[in-house]
Amino acid sequence: MKGLIKKDLLMIKGNLKYALLFLVVFIIISLEDVSIIYYIPTFISMMIFITTFSYDEYNLWDAYAISMPVSRKDIVKSKYIASIILIFIAVIFTIIISLIIGLIYDNINFQEIIANVLICAASIIILEAIMFPLIYKFGVEKGRITIFVGTFGIALLIGFLLKNFNVDANNFIVFFDKYYYLIIPITLIIVLVISYLISKKIYLKKEF
Amino acid sequence: MNKAIEIKDLVKNYPESFTLGEINLNISSGEIIGLIGENGAGKTTLIKSILGILLKNKGEIKIFNKNLDKNEVLIKEDIGVVLDNSFFPEILCPKDLDKIMKSIYQNWDSLLYFKYLNEFNLPCNTMIKKLSKGMKKKLEIAAALAHHPKLLILDEPTSGLDPVVRSEVLEIFLKFIADEEHTILFSTHITSDLEHIADEIIFINKGKVILNKNRDELLDNYGILKCDIDKFSSIDKNDYITYKKNKYDYEMLVSDKAKIKKKYKDMIVDNITLEDLMVLIIKGDKNEGIN
């Protein structure tokens, strides 16, 4: 499985120059509005990671992977691990950049930086957790469309619920603020495990 | 002799389009097995079913005397593959493959891998997508050999290669097979490759194995009986397997050249090539009852 993770990370290395280009552009933008920097590296890491699926699909890699001494289960698992490693790298990177920008503006609030970065990373991980099973089921192109439709749908649904059922969002926000260091990891673990189990089930029945 | 691959009642079914099987095959180790058949006959389906890339509907596959479903990862340590169209993502370079494979195969031999790259004149740091078709094939072959496999399963390994490289590659396969424990299962359109190196020929047509014979036996015993159009009716129908009508004569596939030569002294009996055999079986009439 280590080899499969290496393969995804080496592929990303091959695409790194585009990622860096993106990043430079966004850092320039974020000099105007610092808060944007929290989202960008993790978001880019997701976009780049999705391209590994595209290349896998284009070069029919999975057939070759299955013929190697790795189980189908490990092929799926390695995707999750590689993507999380990448997000982790993006998080570290974001923290460093945020500190540098903070230094420039002589305004460092370390706690705020960490909280923001973690929430951004968590939302990207959840997004990926929704996306991966869809990609395994429908392929990268359709999977990508499904995710946009899906996210929009969920946003609409939440808006609808809040408006019609008189839910007090403020209570929730206060609660979340107090316990986010617990809520985030627990949610992430649950979401990732469910996502992995669904992806695995799809992949075990897939033919290439 | 040890068995490398045993296939029992293998069936792979595509609803409404194509069924492979039932396939029963025993492949001894130490041999080169050539898999021939026209496009869509089921060669790739068979290979992919053996490797678990396609999920079989029925049947049992044993490799190195072990059940494949139960020992998949262990068995695949000793298999090297070249698949048609499927390989590493093209943005990786040959050097990356070494780093990856090192963590995948326990027996990965970096020295041997780079030796092959060198022998094949393959660059280490060029992306796969920038390699020519022939270079890509050679890279796939190098990757298939570099973990010291016992069994090579190759789907069209020589397609896209020029004659010089093809003979180089065949030479490598012959070197590989010199070890008695080694086995090669090799599918190809280029039947002349198999005439040089295969020990056994397996002929697949419409998803079924219609011929499974020793190459020498096949080429020594099978032949083509040729006769003028007006003499065709005088030939005993039991003496030939299939026939093909040409503009001026008939060609008949016969399975016992020597006997036919004696019986029809005034007619020509030619030696057969695998290509003739394929064409006569697929295009010829009355192609039932081949043993």
PDB file of C-alpha atoms in Angstrom, chain B residues 13 18 23-25 63 84 117 155 199 208-209 212 242 289 291:
ATOM      1  CA  ASN B  13     -20.480 -13.434 -18.796  1.00  0.00           C
ATOM      2  CA  PHE B  18     -20.336 -11.988 -24.981  1.00  0.00           C
ATOM      3  CA  ILE B  23     -12.671 -22.500 -19.977  1.00  0.00           C
ATOM      4  CA  ASN B  24     -10.629 -25.410 -18.700  1.00  0.00           C
ATOM      5  CA  LEU B  25      -6.890 -25.072 -19.009  1.00  0.00           C
ATOM      6  CA  ILE B  63      -1.798 -20.427  -9.797  1.00  0.00           C
ATOM      7  CA  ASP B  84      -2.837  -3.896 -23.433  1.00  0.00           C
ATOM      8  CA  LEU B 117      16.208   0.634 -18.959  1.00  0.00           C
ATOM      9  CA  ASP B 155      -1.362  -9.228 -23.373  1.00  0.00           C
ATOM     10  CA  ASP B 199       5.626 -24.438 -26.704  1.00  0.00           C
ATOM     11  CA  LYS B 208     -14.220 -20.833 -26.230  1.00  0.00           C
ATOM     12  CA  VAL B 209     -10.944 -22.693 -26.380  1.00  0.00           C
ATOM     13  CA  ASN B 212      -4.986 -26.428 -27.253  1.00  0.00           C
ATOM     14  CA  THR B 242     -12.659 -26.798 -42.477  1.00  0.00           C
ATOM     15  CA  GLY B 289     -15.629 -31.065 -34.343  1.00  0.00           C
ATOM     16  CA  ASN B 291     -10.023 -31.883 -31.499  1.00  0.00           C
TER      17      ASN B 291
END
